[in-house]
CSV table of N, CA and C in Angstrom, one decimal:
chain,number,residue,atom,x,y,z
A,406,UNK,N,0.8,-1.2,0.0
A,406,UNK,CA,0.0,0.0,0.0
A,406,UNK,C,0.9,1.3,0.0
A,407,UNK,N,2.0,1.5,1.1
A,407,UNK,CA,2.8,2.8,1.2
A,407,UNK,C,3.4,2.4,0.2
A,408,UNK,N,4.1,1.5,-0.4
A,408,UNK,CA,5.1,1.5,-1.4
A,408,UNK,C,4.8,1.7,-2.7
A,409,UNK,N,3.4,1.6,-3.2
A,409,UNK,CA,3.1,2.5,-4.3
A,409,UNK,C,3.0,3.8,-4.8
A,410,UNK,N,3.6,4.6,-5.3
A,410,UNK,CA,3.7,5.6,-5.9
A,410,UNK,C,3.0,6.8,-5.3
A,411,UNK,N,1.3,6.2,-6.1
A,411,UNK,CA,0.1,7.1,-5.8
A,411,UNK,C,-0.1,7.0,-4.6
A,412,UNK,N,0.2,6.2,-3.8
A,412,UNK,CA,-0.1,6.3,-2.4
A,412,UNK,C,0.8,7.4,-1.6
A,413,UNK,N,2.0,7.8,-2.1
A,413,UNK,CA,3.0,8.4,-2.1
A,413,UNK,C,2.6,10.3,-2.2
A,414,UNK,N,1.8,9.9,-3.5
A,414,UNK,CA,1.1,11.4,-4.1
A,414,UNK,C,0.2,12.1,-3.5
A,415,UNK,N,-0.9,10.7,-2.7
A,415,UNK,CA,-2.2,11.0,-1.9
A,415,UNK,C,-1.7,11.6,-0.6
A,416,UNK,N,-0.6,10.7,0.0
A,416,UNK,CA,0.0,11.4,1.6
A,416,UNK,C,0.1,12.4,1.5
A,417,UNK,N,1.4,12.9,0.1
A,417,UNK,CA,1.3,14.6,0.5
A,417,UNK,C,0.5,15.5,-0.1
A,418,UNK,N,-0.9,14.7,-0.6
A,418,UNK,CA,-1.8,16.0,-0.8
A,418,UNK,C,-2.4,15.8,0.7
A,419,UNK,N,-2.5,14.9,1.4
A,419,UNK,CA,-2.9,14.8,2.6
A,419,UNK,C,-2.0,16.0,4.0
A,420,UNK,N,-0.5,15.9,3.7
A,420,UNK,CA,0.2,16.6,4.4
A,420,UNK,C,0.0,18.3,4.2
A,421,UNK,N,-0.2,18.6,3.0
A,421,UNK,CA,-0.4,19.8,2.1
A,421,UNK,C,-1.9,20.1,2.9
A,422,UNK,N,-3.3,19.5,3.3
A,422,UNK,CA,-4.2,19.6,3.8
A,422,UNK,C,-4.3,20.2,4.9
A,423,UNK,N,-3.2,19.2,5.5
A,423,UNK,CA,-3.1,19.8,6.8
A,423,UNK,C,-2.4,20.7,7.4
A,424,UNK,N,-1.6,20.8,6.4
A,424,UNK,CA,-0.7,22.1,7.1
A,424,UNK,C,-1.4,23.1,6.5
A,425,UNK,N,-2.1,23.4,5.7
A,425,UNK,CA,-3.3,24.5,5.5
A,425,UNK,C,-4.0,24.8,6.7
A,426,UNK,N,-4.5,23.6,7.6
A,426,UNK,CA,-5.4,23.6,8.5
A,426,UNK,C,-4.6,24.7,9.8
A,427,UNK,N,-3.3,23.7,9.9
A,427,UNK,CA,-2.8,23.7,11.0
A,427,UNK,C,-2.1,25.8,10.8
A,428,UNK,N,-1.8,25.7,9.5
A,428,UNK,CA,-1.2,27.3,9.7
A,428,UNK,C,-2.6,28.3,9.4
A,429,UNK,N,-3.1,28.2,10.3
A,429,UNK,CA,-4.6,29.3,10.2
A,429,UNK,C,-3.9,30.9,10.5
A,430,UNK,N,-2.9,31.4,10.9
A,430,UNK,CA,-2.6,32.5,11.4
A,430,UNK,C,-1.6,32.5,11.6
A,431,UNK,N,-0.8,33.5,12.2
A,431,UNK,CA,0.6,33.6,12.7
A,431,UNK,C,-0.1,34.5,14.1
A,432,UNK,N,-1.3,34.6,14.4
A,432,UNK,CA,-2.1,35.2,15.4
A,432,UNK,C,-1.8,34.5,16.7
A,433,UNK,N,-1.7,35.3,18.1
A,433,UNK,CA,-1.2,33.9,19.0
A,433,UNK,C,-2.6,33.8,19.6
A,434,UNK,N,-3.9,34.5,18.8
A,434,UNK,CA,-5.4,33.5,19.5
A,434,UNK,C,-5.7,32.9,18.6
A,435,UNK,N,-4.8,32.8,17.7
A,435,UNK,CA,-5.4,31.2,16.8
A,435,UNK,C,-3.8,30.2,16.9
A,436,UNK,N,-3.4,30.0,18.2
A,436,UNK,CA,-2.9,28.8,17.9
A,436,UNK,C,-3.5,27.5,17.8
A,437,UNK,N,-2.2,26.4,17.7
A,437,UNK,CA,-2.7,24.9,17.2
A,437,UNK,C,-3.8,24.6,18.4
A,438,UNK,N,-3.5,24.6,19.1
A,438,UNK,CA,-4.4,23.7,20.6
A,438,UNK,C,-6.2,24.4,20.2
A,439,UNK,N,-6.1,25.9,20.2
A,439,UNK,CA,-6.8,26.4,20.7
A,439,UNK,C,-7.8,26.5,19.1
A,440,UNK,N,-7.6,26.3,18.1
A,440,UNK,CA,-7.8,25.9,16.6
A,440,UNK,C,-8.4,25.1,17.0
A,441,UNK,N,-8.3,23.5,17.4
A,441,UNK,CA,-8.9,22.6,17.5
A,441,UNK,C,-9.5,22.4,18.8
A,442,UNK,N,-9.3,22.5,19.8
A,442,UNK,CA,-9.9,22.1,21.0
A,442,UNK,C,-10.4,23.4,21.6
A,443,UNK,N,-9.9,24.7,20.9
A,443,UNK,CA,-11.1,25.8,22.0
A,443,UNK,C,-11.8,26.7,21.5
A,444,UNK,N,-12.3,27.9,21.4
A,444,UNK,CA,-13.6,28.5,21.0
A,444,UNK,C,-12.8,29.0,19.8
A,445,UNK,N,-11.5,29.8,19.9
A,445,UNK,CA,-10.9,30.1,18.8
A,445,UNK,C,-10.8,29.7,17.1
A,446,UNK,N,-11.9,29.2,16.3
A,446,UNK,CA,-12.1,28.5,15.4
A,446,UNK,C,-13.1,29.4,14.3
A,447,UNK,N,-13.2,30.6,14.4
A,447,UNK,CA,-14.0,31.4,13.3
A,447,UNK,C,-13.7,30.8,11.9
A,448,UNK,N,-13.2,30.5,11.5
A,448,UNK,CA,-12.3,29.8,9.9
A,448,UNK,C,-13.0,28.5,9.9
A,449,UNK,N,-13.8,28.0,11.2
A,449,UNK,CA,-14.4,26.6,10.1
A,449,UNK,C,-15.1,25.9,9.2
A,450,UNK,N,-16.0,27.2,8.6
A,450,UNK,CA,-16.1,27.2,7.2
A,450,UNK,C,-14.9,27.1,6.2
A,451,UNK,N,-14.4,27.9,6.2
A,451,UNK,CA,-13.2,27.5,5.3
A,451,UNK,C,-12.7,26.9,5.3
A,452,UNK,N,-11.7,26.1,6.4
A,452,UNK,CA,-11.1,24.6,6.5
A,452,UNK,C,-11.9,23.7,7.0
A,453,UNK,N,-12.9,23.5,7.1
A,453,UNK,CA,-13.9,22.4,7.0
A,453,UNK,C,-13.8,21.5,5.8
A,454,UNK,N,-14.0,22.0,4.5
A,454,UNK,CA,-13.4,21.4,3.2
A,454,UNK,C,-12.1,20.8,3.4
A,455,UNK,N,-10.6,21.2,3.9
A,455,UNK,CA,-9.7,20.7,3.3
A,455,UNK,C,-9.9,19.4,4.3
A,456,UNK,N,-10.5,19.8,5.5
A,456,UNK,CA,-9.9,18.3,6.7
A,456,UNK,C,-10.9,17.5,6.0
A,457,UNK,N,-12.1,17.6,5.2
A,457,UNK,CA,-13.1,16.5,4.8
A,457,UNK,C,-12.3,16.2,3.6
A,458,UNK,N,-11.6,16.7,2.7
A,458,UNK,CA,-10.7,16.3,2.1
A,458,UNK,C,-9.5,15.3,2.3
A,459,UNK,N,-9.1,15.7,3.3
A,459,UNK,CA,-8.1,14.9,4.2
A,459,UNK,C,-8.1,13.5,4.3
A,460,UNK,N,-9.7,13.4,5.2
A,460,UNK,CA,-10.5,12.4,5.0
A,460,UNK,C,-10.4,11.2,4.3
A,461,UNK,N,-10.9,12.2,2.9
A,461,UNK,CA,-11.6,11.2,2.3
A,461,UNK,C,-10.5,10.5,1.3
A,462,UNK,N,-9.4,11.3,1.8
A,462,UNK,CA,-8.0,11.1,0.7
A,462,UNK,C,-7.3,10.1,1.8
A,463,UNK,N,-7.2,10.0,2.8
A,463,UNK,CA,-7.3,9.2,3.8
A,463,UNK,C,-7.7,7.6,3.6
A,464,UNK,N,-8.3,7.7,3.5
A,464,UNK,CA,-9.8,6.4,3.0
A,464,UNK,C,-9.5,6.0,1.9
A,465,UNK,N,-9.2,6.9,0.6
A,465,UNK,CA,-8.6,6.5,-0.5
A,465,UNK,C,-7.5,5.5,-0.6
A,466,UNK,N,-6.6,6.2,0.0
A,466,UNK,CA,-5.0,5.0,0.2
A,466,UNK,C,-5.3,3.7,0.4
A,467,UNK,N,-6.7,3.4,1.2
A,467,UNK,CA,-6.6,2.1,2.0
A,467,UNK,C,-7.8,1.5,0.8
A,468,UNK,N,-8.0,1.6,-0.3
A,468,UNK,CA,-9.1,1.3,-1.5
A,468,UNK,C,-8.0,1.2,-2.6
A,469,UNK,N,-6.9,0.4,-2.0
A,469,UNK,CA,-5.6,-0.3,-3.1
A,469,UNK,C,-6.2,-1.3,-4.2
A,470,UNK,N,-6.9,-1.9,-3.2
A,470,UNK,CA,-7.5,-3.2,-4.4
A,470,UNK,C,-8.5,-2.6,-5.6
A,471,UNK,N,-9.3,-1.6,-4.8
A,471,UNK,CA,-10.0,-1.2,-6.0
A,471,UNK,C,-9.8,0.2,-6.7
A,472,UNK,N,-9.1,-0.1,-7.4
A,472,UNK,CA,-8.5,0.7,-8.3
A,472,UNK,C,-9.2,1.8,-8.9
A,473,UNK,N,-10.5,1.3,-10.0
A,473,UNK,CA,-11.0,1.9,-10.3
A,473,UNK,C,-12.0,3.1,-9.1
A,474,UNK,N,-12.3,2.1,-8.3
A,474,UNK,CA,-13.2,3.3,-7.5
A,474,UNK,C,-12.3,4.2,-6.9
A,475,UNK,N,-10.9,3.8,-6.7
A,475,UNK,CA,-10.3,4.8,-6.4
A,475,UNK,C,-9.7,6.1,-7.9
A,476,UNK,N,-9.6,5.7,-8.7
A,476,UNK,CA,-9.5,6.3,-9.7
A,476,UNK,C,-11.2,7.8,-10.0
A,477,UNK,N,-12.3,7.0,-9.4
A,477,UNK,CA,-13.4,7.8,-9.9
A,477,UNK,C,-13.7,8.8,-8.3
A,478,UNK,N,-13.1,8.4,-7.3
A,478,UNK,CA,-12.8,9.5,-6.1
A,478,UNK,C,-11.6,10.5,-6.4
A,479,UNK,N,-10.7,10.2,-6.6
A,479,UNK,CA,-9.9,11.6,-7.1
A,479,UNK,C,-10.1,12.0,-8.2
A,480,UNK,N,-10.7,12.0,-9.1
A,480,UNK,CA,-11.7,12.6,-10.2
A,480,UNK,C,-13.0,13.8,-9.4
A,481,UNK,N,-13.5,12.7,-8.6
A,481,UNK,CA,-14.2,13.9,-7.6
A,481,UNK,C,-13.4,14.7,-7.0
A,482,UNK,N,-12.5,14.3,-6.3
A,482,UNK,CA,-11.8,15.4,-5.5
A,482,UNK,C,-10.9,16.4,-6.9
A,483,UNK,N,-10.5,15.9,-7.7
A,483,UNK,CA,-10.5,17.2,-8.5
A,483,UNK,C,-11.5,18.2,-9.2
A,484,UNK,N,-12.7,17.7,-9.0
A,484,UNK,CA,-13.6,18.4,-9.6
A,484,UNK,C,-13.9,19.3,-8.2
A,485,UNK,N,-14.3,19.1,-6.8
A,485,UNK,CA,-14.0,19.3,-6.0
A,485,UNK,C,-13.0,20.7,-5.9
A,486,UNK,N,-11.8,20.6,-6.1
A,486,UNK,CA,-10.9,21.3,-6.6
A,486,UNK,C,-10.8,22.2,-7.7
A,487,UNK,N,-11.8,22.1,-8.3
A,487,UNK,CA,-11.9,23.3,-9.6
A,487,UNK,C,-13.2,23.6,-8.7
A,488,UNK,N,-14.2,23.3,-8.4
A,488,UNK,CA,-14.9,24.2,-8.2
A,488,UNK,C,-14.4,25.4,-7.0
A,489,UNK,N,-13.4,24.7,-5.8
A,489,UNK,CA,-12.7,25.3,-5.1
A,489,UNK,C,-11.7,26.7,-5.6
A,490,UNK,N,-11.4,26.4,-6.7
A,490,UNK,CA,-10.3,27.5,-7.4
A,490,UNK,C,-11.0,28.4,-8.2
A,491,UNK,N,-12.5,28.1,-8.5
A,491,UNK,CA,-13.2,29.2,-9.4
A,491,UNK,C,-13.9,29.4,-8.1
A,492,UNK,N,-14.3,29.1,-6.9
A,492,UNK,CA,-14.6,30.0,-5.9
A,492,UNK,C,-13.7,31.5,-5.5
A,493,UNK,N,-12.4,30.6,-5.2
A,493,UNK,CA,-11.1,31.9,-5.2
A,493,UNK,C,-11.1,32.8,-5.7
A,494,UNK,N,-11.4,32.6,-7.3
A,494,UNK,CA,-11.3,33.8,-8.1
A,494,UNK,C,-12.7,34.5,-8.1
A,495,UNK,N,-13.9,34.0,-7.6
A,495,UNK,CA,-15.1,34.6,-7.6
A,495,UNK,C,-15.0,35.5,-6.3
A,496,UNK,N,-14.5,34.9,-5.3
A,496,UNK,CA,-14.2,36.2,-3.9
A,496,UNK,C,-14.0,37.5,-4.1
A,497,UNK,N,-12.8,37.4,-5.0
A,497,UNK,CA,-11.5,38.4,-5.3
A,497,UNK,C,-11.3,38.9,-6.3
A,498,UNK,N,-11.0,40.3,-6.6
A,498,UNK,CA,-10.5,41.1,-7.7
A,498,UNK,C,-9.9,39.8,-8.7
A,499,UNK,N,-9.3,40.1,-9.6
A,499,UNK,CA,-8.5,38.9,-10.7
A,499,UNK,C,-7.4,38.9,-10.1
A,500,UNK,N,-7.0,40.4,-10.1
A,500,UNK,CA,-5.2,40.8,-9.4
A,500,UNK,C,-4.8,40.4,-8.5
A,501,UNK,N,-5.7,40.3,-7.3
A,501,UNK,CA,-5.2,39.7,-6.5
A,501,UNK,C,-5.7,38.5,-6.1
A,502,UNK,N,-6.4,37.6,-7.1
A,502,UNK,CA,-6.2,36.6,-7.2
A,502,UNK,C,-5.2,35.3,-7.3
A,503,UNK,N,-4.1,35.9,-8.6
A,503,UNK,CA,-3.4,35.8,-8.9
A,503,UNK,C,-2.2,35.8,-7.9
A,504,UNK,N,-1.8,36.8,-7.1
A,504,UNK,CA,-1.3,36.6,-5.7
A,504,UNK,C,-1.3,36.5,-4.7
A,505,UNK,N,-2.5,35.6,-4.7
A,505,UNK,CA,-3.2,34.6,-3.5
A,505,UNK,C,-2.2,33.6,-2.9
A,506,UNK,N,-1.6,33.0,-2.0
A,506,UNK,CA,-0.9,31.8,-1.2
A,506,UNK,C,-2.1,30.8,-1.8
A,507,UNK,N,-3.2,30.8,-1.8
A,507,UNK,CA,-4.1,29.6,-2.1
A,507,UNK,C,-4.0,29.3,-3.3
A,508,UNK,N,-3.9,29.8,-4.6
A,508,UNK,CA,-3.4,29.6,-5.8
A,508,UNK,C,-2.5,28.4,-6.2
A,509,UNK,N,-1.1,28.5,-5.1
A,509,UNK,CA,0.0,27.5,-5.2
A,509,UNK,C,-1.0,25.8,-4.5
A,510,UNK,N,-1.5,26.4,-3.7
A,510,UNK,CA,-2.5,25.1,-2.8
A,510,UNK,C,-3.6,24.6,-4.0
A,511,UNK,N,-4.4,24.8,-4.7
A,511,UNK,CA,-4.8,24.3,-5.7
A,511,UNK,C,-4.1,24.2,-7.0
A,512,UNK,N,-2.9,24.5,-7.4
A,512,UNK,CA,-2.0,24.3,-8.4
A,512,UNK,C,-1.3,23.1,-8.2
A,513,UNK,N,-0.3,22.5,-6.9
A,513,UNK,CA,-0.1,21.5,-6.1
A,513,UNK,C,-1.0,20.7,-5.9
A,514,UNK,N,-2.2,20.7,-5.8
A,514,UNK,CA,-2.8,19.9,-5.3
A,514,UNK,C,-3.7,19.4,-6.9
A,515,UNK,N,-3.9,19.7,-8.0
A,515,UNK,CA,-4.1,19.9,-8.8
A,515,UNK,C,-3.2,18.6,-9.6
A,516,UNK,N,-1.8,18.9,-9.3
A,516,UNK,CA,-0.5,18.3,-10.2
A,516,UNK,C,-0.7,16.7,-9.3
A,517,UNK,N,-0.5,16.8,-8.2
A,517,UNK,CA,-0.8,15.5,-7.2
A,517,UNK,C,-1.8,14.8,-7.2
A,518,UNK,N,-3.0,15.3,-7.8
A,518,UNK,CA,-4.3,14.2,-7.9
A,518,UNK,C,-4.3,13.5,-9.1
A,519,UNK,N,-3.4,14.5,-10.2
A,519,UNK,CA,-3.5,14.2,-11.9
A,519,UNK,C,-2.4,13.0,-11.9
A,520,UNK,N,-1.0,13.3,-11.0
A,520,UNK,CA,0.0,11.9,-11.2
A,520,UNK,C,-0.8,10.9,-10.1
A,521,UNK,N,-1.4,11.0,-9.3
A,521,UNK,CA,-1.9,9.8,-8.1
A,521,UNK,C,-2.7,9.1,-9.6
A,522,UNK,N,-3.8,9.7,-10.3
A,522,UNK,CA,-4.8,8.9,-11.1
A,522,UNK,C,-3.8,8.5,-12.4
A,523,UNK,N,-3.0,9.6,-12.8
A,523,UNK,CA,-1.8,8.4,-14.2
A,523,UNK,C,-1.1,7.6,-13.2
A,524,UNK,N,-0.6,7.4,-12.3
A,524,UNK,CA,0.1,6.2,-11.8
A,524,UNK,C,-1.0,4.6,-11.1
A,525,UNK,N,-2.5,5.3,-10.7
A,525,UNK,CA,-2.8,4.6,-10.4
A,525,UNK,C,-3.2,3.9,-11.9
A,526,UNK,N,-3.2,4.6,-13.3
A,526,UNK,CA,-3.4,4.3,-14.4
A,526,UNK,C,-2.3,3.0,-15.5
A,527,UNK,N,-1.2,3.3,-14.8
A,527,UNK,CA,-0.1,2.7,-15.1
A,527,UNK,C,0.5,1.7,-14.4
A,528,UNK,N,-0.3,1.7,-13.1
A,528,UNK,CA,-0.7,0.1,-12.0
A,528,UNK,C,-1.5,-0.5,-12.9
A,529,UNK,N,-3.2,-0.4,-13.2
A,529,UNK,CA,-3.7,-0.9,-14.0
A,529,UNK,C,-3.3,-1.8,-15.1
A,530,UNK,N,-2.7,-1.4,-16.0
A,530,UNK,CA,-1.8,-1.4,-17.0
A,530,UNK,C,-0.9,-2.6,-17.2
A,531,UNK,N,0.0,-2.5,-15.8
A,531,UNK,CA,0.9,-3.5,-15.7
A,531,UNK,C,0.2,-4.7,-15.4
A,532,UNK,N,-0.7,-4.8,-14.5
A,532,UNK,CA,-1.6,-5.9,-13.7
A,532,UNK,C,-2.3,-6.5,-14.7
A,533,UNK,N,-2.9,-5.6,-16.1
A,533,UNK,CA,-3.8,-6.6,-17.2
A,533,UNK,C,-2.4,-6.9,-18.3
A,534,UNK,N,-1.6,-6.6,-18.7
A,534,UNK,CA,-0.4,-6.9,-19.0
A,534,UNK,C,-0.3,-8.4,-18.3
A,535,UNK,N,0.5,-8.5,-16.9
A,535,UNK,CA,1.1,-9.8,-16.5
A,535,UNK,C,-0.3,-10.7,-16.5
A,536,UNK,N,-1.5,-10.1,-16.4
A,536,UNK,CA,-2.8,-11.3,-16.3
A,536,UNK,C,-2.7,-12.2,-17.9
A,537,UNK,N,-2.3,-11.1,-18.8
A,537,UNK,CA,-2.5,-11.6,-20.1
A,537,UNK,C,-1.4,-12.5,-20.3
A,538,UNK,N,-0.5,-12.6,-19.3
A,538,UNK,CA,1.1,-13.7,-19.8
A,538,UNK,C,0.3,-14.6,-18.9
A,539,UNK,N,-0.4,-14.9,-18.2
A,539,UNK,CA,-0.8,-16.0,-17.5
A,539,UNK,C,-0.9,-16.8,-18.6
């Protein structure tokens, strides 16, 4: 499971998730502790999405055997992800859209869901290959 590739690609869009979550501020009433366990949490609209993302990209890793359904979940989670990136730009001027920190976070995460689904594409691949030398 960890030693495949896409599984590889999933962690760190999972890592990339969370450190979204975890860097809410450089504010010291939004630290870590108090983010998650105390009233300090105005933002959970907005990171509500990536930790359910987290999630479900979570869940994904361990859906090895089934390839395909894992191939038609990060298809959602990119779609997911464009609707997320044409939110961004619906917020905000264009200009400063464009030099947004969230930009690089859906561009990254964008590149990582596209090689997780070609590698999980080219697992496929190999597996009806060696079925066919049987």
């Amino acid at each position: 499971m960890i030693q495949r590739i896409q599984s590889i690609y999933m962690l760190l869009l999972i890592l990339i998730n969370i450190f979204i979550v975890i860097s809410i501020d450089s504010n010291p009433e939004m630290s870590l502790s108090e983010s998650y366990f105390g009233y300090f949490r105005p933002y959970i609209d907005d990171y509500f999405f990536t930790e359910i993302l987290s999630m479900v990209i979570l869940i994904n890793i361990f859906l090895f055997k089934k390839s395909a359904l894992q191939i038609n979940i990060l298809r959602l989670i990119f779609l997911i992800l464009i609707f997320g990136l044409l939110n961004l730009f619906d917020e905000r001027s264009l200009e400063s859209s464009f030099t947004d920190p969230g930009l690089i976070y859906f561009l990254v995460s964008f590149f990582l869901v596209f090689m997780s689904i070609r590698s999980i594409k080219k697992d496929q691949s190999i597996i009806s290959s060696s079925n066919r030398l049987r």
